[in-house]
Amino acid sequence: MDMKRRIHLELRNRTPAAVLELVLDNCKSNDGKIEGLIAEFVNLEFLSLINVDLISVSNLPKLPKLKKLELSDDRICGGLDMLAEKLPNLTHLNLSGNKLKDISTLEPLKKLECLKSLDLFNYEVQFSCSVSKGPSTVFSNTTVQTPDSDAEVDGVDEEEDDEEGEDEDKEEDEDGEEEEFDDEEDDDEDKDVEGEEDEDEVSGEEEEFGHDGEDEDEDEEEEESGKGEKRKRETDDEGEDD
């Protein structure tokens, strides 16, 4: 479906001034230019022209309330100087996957005073983020998304993951030391208990030995008393015989 017919279908039962969002993704453009979009869309705030083979936005009408413009996966290679004039309140612009090959082609976007977000993913050329040439210096008040900036974010995430891993290892080591310390205390307590049991056994043996000694003394005394009585009876018997 071509772009002009798609816009006609979007306007069924309503006027262009009543349209706030217009999505024309994957429509066929007219010789690489926008077709069917007119200045009567005065209240349009969101316009999406993804993968419509645009090579120019030169015939874009003035859209004073447009805030977000999607132009990804097209064939735009320049001619961005008119966006500041036609879209004075634009805050978000997606130019990812186009044919812009030089940072100088983005210079006109500095005139977009309200621009807050600029998407530059999937370019044929890798934009440098150095102080002298990077998009971040061209758009000091704008969040510029590039493959380089994404890599930096990934790097930060990896560093944070490493730090978290180190913290976890430290915690595990501390837990291990505490467990070893607890095991040593348990061993000492077991040794003390065993020592007390040994002392109890020794004292018990001594008590048994003491009782055995007393029994033997009593037996000896009984034997001696028995012998004395026997001798006395024998003596008395001899006296009677005489």
Coordinates of N, CA, C and O in Angstrom, one line a residue, residues 37-113:
L37 N 0.9 13.8 3.1 CA 0.9 14.4 4.4 C 0.8 15.9 4.2 O 1.7 16.5 3.6
I38 N -0.2 16.5 4.7 CA -0.5 17.9 4.5 C -0.4 18.8 5.7 O -0.4 18.2 6.9
A39 N -0.4 20.1 5.6 CA -0.2 21.0 6.7 C -1.4 21.0 7.6 O -1.4 21.6 8.7
E40 N -2.6 20.5 7.2 CA -3.8 20.5 8.0 C -3.6 19.6 9.3 O -4.5 19.6 10.2
F41 N -2.6 18.8 9.3 CA -2.4 17.9 10.5 C -1.7 18.8 11.6 O -0.6 18.5 12.1
V42 N -2.4 19.8 12.0 CA -1.8 20.8 12.9 C -1.6 20.3 14.3 O -0.8 20.9 15.1
N43 N -2.4 19.3 14.7 CA -2.3 18.8 16.1 C -1.5 17.5 16.2 O -1.5 16.8 17.3
L44 N -0.9 17.1 15.1 CA -0.2 15.8 15.1 C 1.0 15.9 16.1 O 1.8 16.8 16.0
E45 N 1.1 14.9 17.0 CA 2.2 14.8 17.9 C 3.2 13.7 17.7 O 4.3 13.7 18.2
F46 N 2.7 12.6 17.0 CA 3.5 11.5 16.8 C 3.4 11.0 15.3 O 2.3 10.8 14.8
L47 N 4.6 10.9 14.6 CA 4.6 10.5 13.2 C 5.6 9.4 13.0 O 6.8 9.6 13.4
S48 N 5.2 8.3 12.5 CA 6.1 7.2 12.3 C 6.2 6.8 10.8 O 5.2 6.5 10.2
L49 N 7.4 6.9 10.3 CA 7.7 6.6 8.8 C 8.8 5.6 8.7 O 9.8 5.8 8.0
I50 N 8.7 4.5 9.4 CA 9.7 3.4 9.5 C 9.6 2.6 8.2 O 8.6 2.1 7.8
N51 N 10.8 2.4 7.6 CA 10.9 1.5 6.5 C 10.0 1.8 5.3 O 9.2 1.0 4.8
V52 N 10.0 3.1 4.9 CA 9.2 3.5 3.8 C 10.1 4.0 2.6 O 9.6 4.6 1.7
D53 N 11.4 3.7 2.7 CA 12.4 4.0 1.6 C 12.5 5.5 1.4 O 12.8 6.0 0.3
L54 N 12.4 6.3 2.5 CA 12.6 7.8 2.3 C 14.1 8.1 2.1 O 15.0 7.5 2.7
I55 N 14.3 9.0 1.2 CA 15.7 9.5 0.9 C 15.7 11.0 1.3 O 16.8 11.6 1.3
S56 N 14.6 11.6 1.5 CA 14.5 13.0 1.8 C 13.3 13.4 2.6 O 12.2 12.7 2.4
V57 N 13.4 14.4 3.4 CA 12.2 14.9 4.2 C 11.9 16.3 3.7 O 11.3 17.1 4.4
S58 N 12.4 16.6 2.5 CA 12.3 18.0 2.0 C 10.8 18.5 1.9 O 10.6 19.7 2.0
N59 N 9.9 17.6 1.6 CA 8.5 18.1 1.4 C 7.6 17.8 2.7 O 6.4 17.7 2.6
L60 N 8.3 17.7 3.8 CA 7.6 17.5 5.1 C 6.8 18.8 5.4 O 7.4 19.9 5.4
P61 N 5.5 18.8 5.7 CA 4.8 20.0 6.0 C 5.2 20.5 7.4 O 5.8 19.8 8.2
K62 N 4.8 21.7 7.7 CA 5.1 22.2 9.0 C 4.1 21.6 10.0 O 2.9 21.8 9.8
L63 N 4.6 21.0 11.0 CA 3.8 20.4 12.1 C 4.2 20.9 13.4 O 5.1 20.4 14.1
P64 N 3.6 22.0 13.9 CA 4.1 22.8 15.0 C 4.0 22.0 16.3 O 4.7 22.3 17.3
K65 N 3.1 21.0 16.4 CA 3.0 20.3 17.7 C 3.6 18.9 17.7 O 3.5 18.1 18.7
L66 N 4.3 18.5 16.6 CA 4.9 17.2 16.5 C 6.1 17.1 17.5 O 7.0 18.0 17.6
K67 N 6.1 16.1 18.4 CA 7.1 15.9 19.4 C 8.0 14.6 19.1 O 9.1 14.6 19.5
K68 N 7.4 13.6 18.4 CA 8.2 12.4 18.2 C 8.1 12.0 16.7 O 7.0 11.9 16.2
L69 N 9.3 11.8 16.1 CA 9.4 11.5 14.7 C 10.3 10.2 14.5 O 11.4 10.2 14.9
E70 N 9.7 9.2 13.9 CA 10.4 7.9 13.7 C 10.7 7.8 12.2 O 9.9 7.8 11.4
L71 N 12.1 7.8 11.9 CA 12.5 7.7 10.5 C 13.6 6.6 10.4 O 14.4 6.6 9.5
S72 N 13.5 5.5 11.2 CA 14.4 4.5 11.2 C 14.3 3.5 10.0 O 13.2 3.4 9.4
D73 N 15.4 2.9 9.6 CA 15.4 1.9 8.5 C 14.9 2.5 7.1 O 14.3 1.9 6.3
D74 N 15.3 3.8 6.9 CA 15.1 4.4 5.6 C 16.4 4.6 4.9 O 17.4 4.0 5.2
R75 N 16.4 5.5 3.9 CA 17.6 5.7 3.1 C 18.1 7.2 3.1 O 18.7 7.7 2.2
I76 N 17.8 7.9 4.2 CA 18.1 9.3 4.3 C 19.6 9.5 4.4 O 20.3 8.8 5.3
C77 N 20.2 10.3 3.6 CA 21.6 10.6 3.7 C 21.9 12.1 3.9 O 23.1 12.4 4.0
G78 N 20.9 12.9 4.1 CA 21.2 14.3 4.4 C 19.9 15.1 4.3 O 18.8 14.5 4.4
G79 N 20.0 16.4 4.2 CA 18.8 17.3 4.1 C 18.1 17.4 5.4 O 16.8 17.6 5.3
L80 N 18.8 17.4 6.5 CA 18.1 17.5 7.8 C 17.9 18.9 8.3 O 17.4 19.2 9.4
D81 N 18.4 19.9 7.5 CA 18.5 21.3 7.9 C 17.1 21.9 8.1 O 16.8 22.8 8.8
M82 N 16.1 21.3 7.4 CA 14.7 21.9 7.4 C 13.9 21.4 8.6 O 12.8 22.0 8.9
L83 N 14.4 20.4 9.4 CA 13.6 19.9 10.5 C 13.3 20.9 11.6 O 12.3 21.0 12.1
A84 N 14.4 21.7 11.8 CA 14.2 22.8 12.8 C 13.1 23.8 12.5 O 12.4 24.3 13.3
E85 N 13.0 24.1 11.2 CA 12.0 25.0 10.7 C 10.6 24.4 10.7 O 9.6 25.1 11.1
K86 N 10.5 23.1 10.2 CA 9.2 22.5 10.1 C 8.7 21.9 11.4 O 7.4 21.8 11.6
L87 N 9.6 21.5 12.3 CA 9.2 20.8 13.6 C 9.8 21.5 14.8 O 10.7 20.9 15.4
P88 N 9.4 22.7 15.1 CA 10.1 23.4 16.2 C 10.0 22.8 17.6 O 10.8 23.2 18.4
N89 N 9.0 22.0 17.8 CA 8.8 21.4 19.2 C 9.2 19.9 19.2 O 8.8 19.2 20.2
L90 N 10.0 19.5 18.3 CA 10.4 18.0 18.3 C 11.3 17.7 19.5 O 12.3 18.4 19.7
T91 N 11.0 16.7 20.2 CA 11.8 16.3 21.4 C 12.5 14.9 21.2 O 13.5 14.7 21.8
H92 N 11.9 14.0 20.3 CA 12.5 12.7 20.1 C 12.6 12.4 18.6 O 11.6 12.6 17.9
L93 N 13.8 12.1 18.1 CA 14.1 11.8 16.7 C 14.9 10.5 16.6 O 15.9 10.3 17.2
N94 N 14.3 9.6 15.8 CA 15.0 8.3 15.6 C 15.4 8.2 14.1 O 14.6 8.2 13.2
L95 N 16.8 8.2 13.9 CA 17.4 8.1 12.6 C 18.2 6.8 12.4 O 19.1 6.8 11.6
S96 N 17.9 5.8 13.2 CA 18.7 4.6 13.2 C 18.5 3.9 11.9 O 17.4 3.9 11.3
G97 N 19.6 3.3 11.4 CA 19.5 2.5 10.2 C 19.4 3.2 8.9 O 19.0 2.7 7.9
N98 N 19.8 4.5 8.8 CA 19.8 5.3 7.6 C 21.2 5.3 6.9 O 22.1 4.6 7.3
K99 N 21.4 6.2 6.0 CA 22.6 6.2 5.2 C 23.5 7.4 5.5 O 24.3 7.8 4.7
L100 N 23.3 8.0 6.7 CA 24.2 9.1 7.1 C 25.6 8.6 7.4 O 25.8 7.7 8.2
K101 N 26.6 9.2 6.7 CA 27.9 8.7 6.8 C 28.9 9.6 7.4 O 30.1 9.3 7.6
D102 N 28.5 10.8 7.8 CA 29.4 11.8 8.3 C 28.7 12.5 9.4 O 27.5 12.9 9.4
I103 N 29.5 12.9 10.5 CA 28.9 13.6 11.6 C 28.4 15.0 11.2 O 27.5 15.5 11.9
S104 N 29.0 15.5 10.2 CA 28.6 16.9 9.7 C 27.1 16.9 9.3 O 26.5 18.0 9.3
T105 N 26.6 15.8 8.8 CA 25.2 15.8 8.4 C 24.2 16.0 9.5 O 23.0 16.3 9.3
L106 N 24.7 15.8 10.8 CA 23.8 16.0 11.9 C 23.9 17.4 12.5 O 23.1 17.7 13.4
E107 N 24.8 18.2 12.0 CA 25.0 19.6 12.5 C 23.7 20.4 12.5 O 23.4 21.1 13.5
P108 N 22.8 20.3 11.5 CA 21.6 21.1 11.5 C 20.7 20.8 12.6 O 19.8 21.6 13.0
L109 N 20.8 19.6 13.2 CA 19.9 19.2 14.3 C 20.2 20.0 15.6 O 19.3 20.0 16.5
K110 N 21.3 20.7 15.6 CA 21.6 21.6 16.8 C 20.5 22.7 16.9 O 20.3 23.2 18.0
K111 N 19.8 23.0 15.8 CA 18.8 24.0 15.9 C 17.5 23.6 16.5 O 16.6 24.4 16.7
L112 N 17.4 22.3 16.7 CA 16.2 21.7 17.3 C 16.3 22.0 18.8 O 16.9 21.2 19.6
E113 N 15.8 23.1 19.3 CA 16.1 23.5 20.7 C 15.4 22.6 21.7 O 15.8 22.5 22.9

